[in-house]
Structure formats: C-alpha cells, structure tokens
Amino acid sequence: MSRWNYLRVGGLAALTEAAIYVAGIVYFLVVLDFANVTTPLQQVELFVTNQTSLYAMYLLIYVVFGVVLVALVLSLHARLKTDAPMLMGATTAFGLIWAGLVIASGMVANIATGVVVDLYGTDPTQATTVWLAVSPVIDGLGGGNEIVGGIWTLLVSVVALRARALHRALNYVGLVVGTAGILSAIPALGEVGGGIFGITQIVWFAGLGILLLRASRREAV
C-alpha cells in the first residue's frame, strides 16, 4: 500500500488545520492585540503598520486552510462513505462548500486590505469607509459565522457515530463543535458560538489527525 494513502493525507491535513487555527489566534490576539482595537480607523491603521504579515496570515488562515480542508473532506468521505453513502454525500458537499467560502473570504480580505492601505496614504477617512463596506462581505463569506463549517462537522460526527468509526469521544466533541458553529449564525449568540466553535475545533482537528494517522499505520502494517 502506498505510504501516502488517504488516511495519512487526511491525518496530516487535520493536524495542519489545528496548527493554522492556533497560529491565527496567536497572531490576532497576541501579536496584533486585535481585541483591543475598537474603531474602524484603528483597524485600518493596524493594517497599514502590519500589511506584509497580515497578507501572509490571511493567506494562511483562509486560502491555505481552505485548500487543506479539501484534502481532509475527501479523506473523510473515503473513510465513511461505505456506512452511510447518502448522508456522507451531503456531508462532503457541505465540507467542499465551506472550503470554497473560506478561500473566497481570504482572497477578498487580501485584496480589500491592499486597497484600504493604498487609500490610507491619501485619504484615511475614505480608507475607513471602504473597510466598513468590505468587512461585512469578508465576515459573511467565512469569518463572521461558522454555520457551514458547523453543519459539516456535525454531520461528520453523526455519520461516524452511526458507523462506530473514529472515536466515540471525538465524535461527541464534533457534535459540540458543529452545534456551536450553527448557533454562531444567530446574532445574539454569534460571538459566543464562534468562540466555542474555534476553540473546540482545534481539539477536534488535532484528535482527528491523530486517529487518522494511527489508522494509516495500521493499514500499512
């Protein structure tokens, strides 16, 4: 059997997703201290000061994340499709949709940030206005709510529980992740749901990666 079977690819993809989540949290909350930036103008000034690193981070947490997610979605489809073909087909569709939305969000974020930074040199007020107009688009595609990612994670966990695949504890964590993601689409619960989704999905991705790599080694033997 090939050393690079779908389980190994999926395991490495899941661990990569967990690492990208951690890198994003550290960058925005520790390096940029983004939580304490309260006004749109302050956000724009932060973009101007950190344009290069911000571009790289948007590329990582959106575009690279989305590309790697495709590999993980397809690996899980191959792993679970036998036990629930119809439900897993729908699950995979949501996973690929999520990957596309995340990639699109990152592309818009990088282009918008470049435009805003260029405008800031001549007209800070206009730069701030442009950012206020574009940021909801970025949030709507992939940063403001996690409903599509939540549905995918929830369905993966439901299929895995029905098939007695992966690990029961991990599947229950996935149910929490998925539910939090779906709840993040409700305005009153958006911030709490999104926070729970992000933190618990790091755990889910990491556990999933370890399980898939172990399964890969067993199959290789």
Short mmCIF file of C-alpha atoms in Angstrom, two decimals:
data_model
loop_
_atom_site.label_atom_id
_atom_site.label_comp_id
_atom_site.label_asym_id
_atom_site.label_seq_id
_atom_site.Cartn_x
_atom_site.Cartn_y
_atom_site.Cartn_z
CA MET A 1 0.00 0.00 0.00
CA SER A 2 1.22 3.49 -0.78
CA ARG A 3 2.80 5.37 2.10
CA TRP A 4 0.61 8.32 1.11
CA ASN A 5 -2.79 6.66 1.44
CA TYR A 6 -5.90 8.75 2.03
CA LEU A 7 -5.78 8.18 5.81
CA ARG A 8 -2.30 9.62 6.08
CA VAL A 9 -3.21 12.58 3.88
CA GLY A 10 -6.33 13.20 5.97
CA GLY A 11 -4.44 12.91 9.23
CA LEU A 12 -1.77 15.39 8.20
CA ALA A 13 -4.45 17.71 6.82
CA ALA A 14 -6.38 17.67 10.12
CA LEU A 15 -3.24 18.42 12.15
CA THR A 16 -2.37 21.22 9.74
CA GLU A 17 -5.83 22.76 10.23
CA ALA A 18 -5.39 22.68 14.01
CA ALA A 19 -1.98 24.36 13.70
CA ILE A 20 -3.39 27.07 11.40
CA TYR A 21 -6.15 27.80 13.92
CA VAL A 22 -3.57 28.23 16.70
CA ALA A 23 -1.35 30.42 14.51
CA GLY A 24 -4.29 32.68 13.67
CA ILE A 25 -5.34 33.05 17.30
CA VAL A 26 -1.80 33.86 18.43
CA TYR A 27 -1.29 36.37 15.61
CA PHE A 28 -4.51 38.33 16.04
CA LEU A 29 -4.90 38.18 19.82
CA VAL A 30 -1.25 38.28 20.94
CA VAL A 31 0.84 39.84 18.16
CA LEU A 32 -1.70 42.40 16.90
CA ASP A 33 -3.77 42.60 20.11
CA PHE A 34 -6.77 42.92 17.79
CA ALA A 35 -9.29 42.52 20.62
CA ASN A 36 -8.37 45.97 21.94
CA VAL A 37 -8.69 47.70 18.56
CA THR A 38 -12.14 49.23 18.89
CA THR A 39 -12.68 51.64 15.98
CA PRO A 40 -12.54 51.08 12.19
CA LEU A 41 -9.86 53.76 11.84
CA GLN A 42 -7.67 51.96 14.38
CA GLN A 43 -8.15 48.76 12.41
CA VAL A 44 -7.07 50.46 9.21
CA GLU A 45 -4.01 51.95 10.94
CA LEU A 46 -3.15 48.46 12.19
CA PHE A 47 -3.40 47.14 8.63
CA VAL A 48 -1.05 49.86 7.38
CA THR A 49 1.53 49.07 10.04
CA ASN A 50 1.36 45.29 9.54
CA GLN A 51 0.48 44.96 5.86
CA THR A 52 3.02 42.27 4.92
CA SER A 53 2.47 39.99 7.89
CA LEU A 54 -1.30 40.49 7.67
CA TYR A 55 -1.29 39.50 3.99
CA ALA A 56 0.67 36.35 4.82
CA MET A 57 -1.65 35.49 7.71
CA TYR A 58 -4.82 35.99 5.64
CA LEU A 59 -3.28 33.73 3.01
CA LEU A 60 -2.57 31.10 5.65
CA ILE A 61 -5.77 31.12 7.70
CA TYR A 62 -8.12 31.41 4.74
CA VAL A 63 -6.60 30.24 1.46
CA VAL A 64 -4.20 27.57 2.74
CA PHE A 65 -6.77 26.46 5.31
CA GLY A 66 -9.39 26.05 2.58
CA VAL A 67 -7.08 24.10 0.26
CA VAL A 68 -6.01 21.73 3.04
CA LEU A 69 -9.65 21.38 4.09
CA VAL A 70 -10.48 19.93 0.65
CA ALA A 71 -7.97 17.12 1.27
CA LEU A 72 -9.46 16.43 4.70
CA VAL A 73 -13.06 16.46 3.44
CA LEU A 74 -12.26 13.98 0.68
CA SER A 75 -10.29 11.74 3.06
CA LEU A 76 -13.19 11.57 5.50
CA HIS A 77 -15.55 10.88 2.60
CA ALA A 78 -13.43 7.88 1.58
CA ARG A 79 -13.30 6.70 5.20
CA LEU A 80 -17.02 6.96 6.00
CA LYS A 81 -18.93 6.68 2.71
CA THR A 82 -19.45 2.90 2.89
CA ASP A 83 -21.58 3.01 6.03
CA ALA A 84 -23.83 5.95 5.05
CA PRO A 85 -23.39 6.80 1.35
CA MET A 86 -26.30 9.24 1.01
CA LEU A 87 -25.66 11.13 4.24
CA MET A 88 -21.91 11.20 3.64
CA GLY A 89 -22.50 12.61 0.16
CA ALA A 90 -24.40 15.53 1.66
CA THR A 91 -21.75 15.90 4.35
CA THR A 92 -18.96 16.09 1.78
CA ALA A 93 -20.90 18.68 -0.21
CA PHE A 94 -21.10 20.94 2.85
CA GLY A 95 -17.38 20.42 3.51
CA LEU A 96 -16.41 21.45 -0.01
CA ILE A 97 -18.77 24.44 0.10
CA TRP A 98 -17.11 25.53 3.36
CA ALA A 99 -13.66 25.21 1.80
CA GLY A 100 -14.74 27.38 -1.15
CA LEU A 101 -16.23 30.05 1.11
CA VAL A 102 -13.11 30.20 3.27
CA ILE A 103 -10.83 30.55 0.24
CA ALA A 104 -13.07 33.27 -1.23
CA SER A 105 -13.09 35.11 2.10
CA GLY A 106 -9.29 35.15 2.19
CA MET A 107 -8.99 36.39 -1.38
CA VAL A 108 -11.43 39.24 -0.70
CA ALA A 109 -9.67 40.07 2.59
CA ASN A 110 -6.25 40.38 0.96
CA ILE A 111 -7.46 42.46 -1.98
CA ALA A 112 -9.54 44.70 0.30
CA THR A 113 -6.68 45.21 2.73
CA GLY A 114 -4.38 46.27 -0.11
CA VAL A 115 -6.94 48.77 -1.39
CA VAL A 116 -7.53 50.17 2.10
CA VAL A 117 -3.80 50.56 2.78
CA ASP A 118 -3.27 52.37 -0.54
CA LEU A 119 -6.19 54.73 0.15
CA TYR A 120 -4.98 55.47 3.67
CA GLY A 121 -1.93 57.32 2.30
CA THR A 122 -4.13 59.95 0.63
CA ASP A 123 -7.47 59.79 2.43
CA PRO A 124 -7.72 57.95 5.78
CA THR A 125 -11.44 58.70 6.02
CA GLN A 126 -12.19 57.12 2.65
CA ALA A 127 -9.99 54.15 3.54
CA THR A 128 -12.04 53.62 6.69
CA THR A 129 -15.30 53.89 4.72
CA VAL A 130 -14.11 51.27 2.24
CA TRP A 131 -13.15 48.92 5.07
CA LEU A 132 -16.56 49.38 6.71
CA ALA A 133 -18.18 48.40 3.41
CA VAL A 134 -15.98 45.38 2.68
CA SER A 135 -15.53 43.82 6.13
CA PRO A 136 -19.15 42.51 6.30
CA VAL A 137 -18.53 40.72 2.99
CA ILE A 138 -15.45 39.03 4.42
CA ASP A 139 -17.33 38.11 7.59
CA GLY A 140 -20.32 36.84 5.63
CA LEU A 141 -18.20 34.57 3.46
CA GLY A 142 -16.10 32.95 6.13
CA GLY A 143 -15.30 34.92 9.24
CA GLY A 144 -18.48 36.23 10.81
CA ASN A 145 -20.39 33.00 11.32
CA GLU A 146 -19.50 29.34 11.09
CA ILE A 147 -22.79 27.75 10.07
CA VAL A 148 -21.49 25.84 7.03
CA GLY A 149 -18.42 24.56 8.87
CA GLY A 150 -20.66 23.69 11.79
CA ILE A 151 -23.03 21.67 9.62
CA TRP A 152 -20.12 19.77 8.07
CA THR A 153 -18.52 18.96 11.43
CA LEU A 154 -21.87 17.95 12.92
CA LEU A 155 -22.70 15.65 10.01
CA VAL A 156 -19.25 14.04 10.03
CA SER A 157 -19.72 13.28 13.72
CA VAL A 158 -23.24 11.88 13.19
CA VAL A 159 -22.03 9.59 10.40
CA ALA A 160 -19.04 8.46 12.44
CA LEU A 161 -21.24 7.68 15.45
CA ARG A 162 -23.64 5.66 13.29
CA ALA A 163 -20.76 3.77 11.70
CA ARG A 164 -18.90 3.36 15.02
CA ALA A 165 -15.90 4.92 13.32
CA LEU A 166 -13.14 7.26 14.53
CA HIS A 167 -13.61 7.50 18.34
CA ARG A 168 -16.82 7.99 20.29
CA ALA A 169 -15.37 10.76 22.50
CA LEU A 170 -14.05 12.63 19.46
CA ASN A 171 -17.43 12.32 17.76
CA TYR A 172 -19.16 13.86 20.76
CA VAL A 173 -16.67 16.73 20.66
CA GLY A 174 -17.59 17.10 16.98
CA LEU A 175 -21.26 17.40 17.92
CA VAL A 176 -20.38 20.28 20.25
CA VAL A 177 -18.24 21.92 17.56
CA GLY A 178 -20.98 21.60 14.96
CA THR A 179 -23.73 22.87 17.24
CA ALA A 180 -21.64 25.90 18.27
CA GLY A 181 -20.93 26.70 14.62
CA ILE A 182 -24.60 26.59 13.72
CA LEU A 183 -25.54 28.74 16.72
CA SER A 184 -22.96 31.35 15.66
CA ALA A 185 -25.34 32.30 12.82
CA ILE A 186 -27.78 33.65 15.43
CA PRO A 187 -26.85 37.32 16.11
CA ALA A 188 -27.38 37.12 19.87
CA LEU A 189 -25.18 34.01 20.09
CA GLY A 190 -22.72 34.82 17.32
CA GLU A 191 -19.73 35.80 19.43
CA VAL A 192 -20.14 33.01 22.00
CA GLY A 193 -20.91 30.36 19.38
CA GLY A 194 -18.00 31.42 17.19
CA GLY A 195 -15.61 31.37 20.15
CA ILE A 196 -16.69 27.90 21.26
CA PHE A 197 -16.53 26.68 17.66
CA GLY A 198 -12.96 27.89 17.17
CA ILE A 199 -11.54 26.52 20.42
CA THR A 200 -13.28 23.15 20.31
CA GLN A 201 -12.50 22.63 16.64
CA ILE A 202 -8.78 22.86 17.41
CA VAL A 203 -9.28 19.89 19.74
CA TRP A 204 -11.41 18.08 17.14
CA PHE A 205 -8.92 18.62 14.32
CA ALA A 206 -5.99 17.51 16.47
CA GLY A 207 -7.77 14.38 17.71
CA LEU A 208 -8.97 13.55 14.21
CA GLY A 209 -5.47 13.90 12.81
CA ILE A 210 -4.01 11.54 15.40
CA LEU A 211 -6.74 8.93 14.81
CA LEU A 212 -6.36 9.01 11.02
CA LEU A 213 -2.58 8.71 11.21
CA ARG A 214 -2.89 5.73 13.57
CA ALA A 215 -5.36 4.09 11.19
CA SER A 216 -2.94 4.74 8.33
CA ARG A 217 -0.13 2.99 10.17
CA ARG A 218 -2.36 0.01 10.97
CA GLU A 219 -3.35 -0.36 7.32
CA ALA A 220 0.29 -0.07 6.24
CA VAL A 221 1.19 -2.94 8.56
#
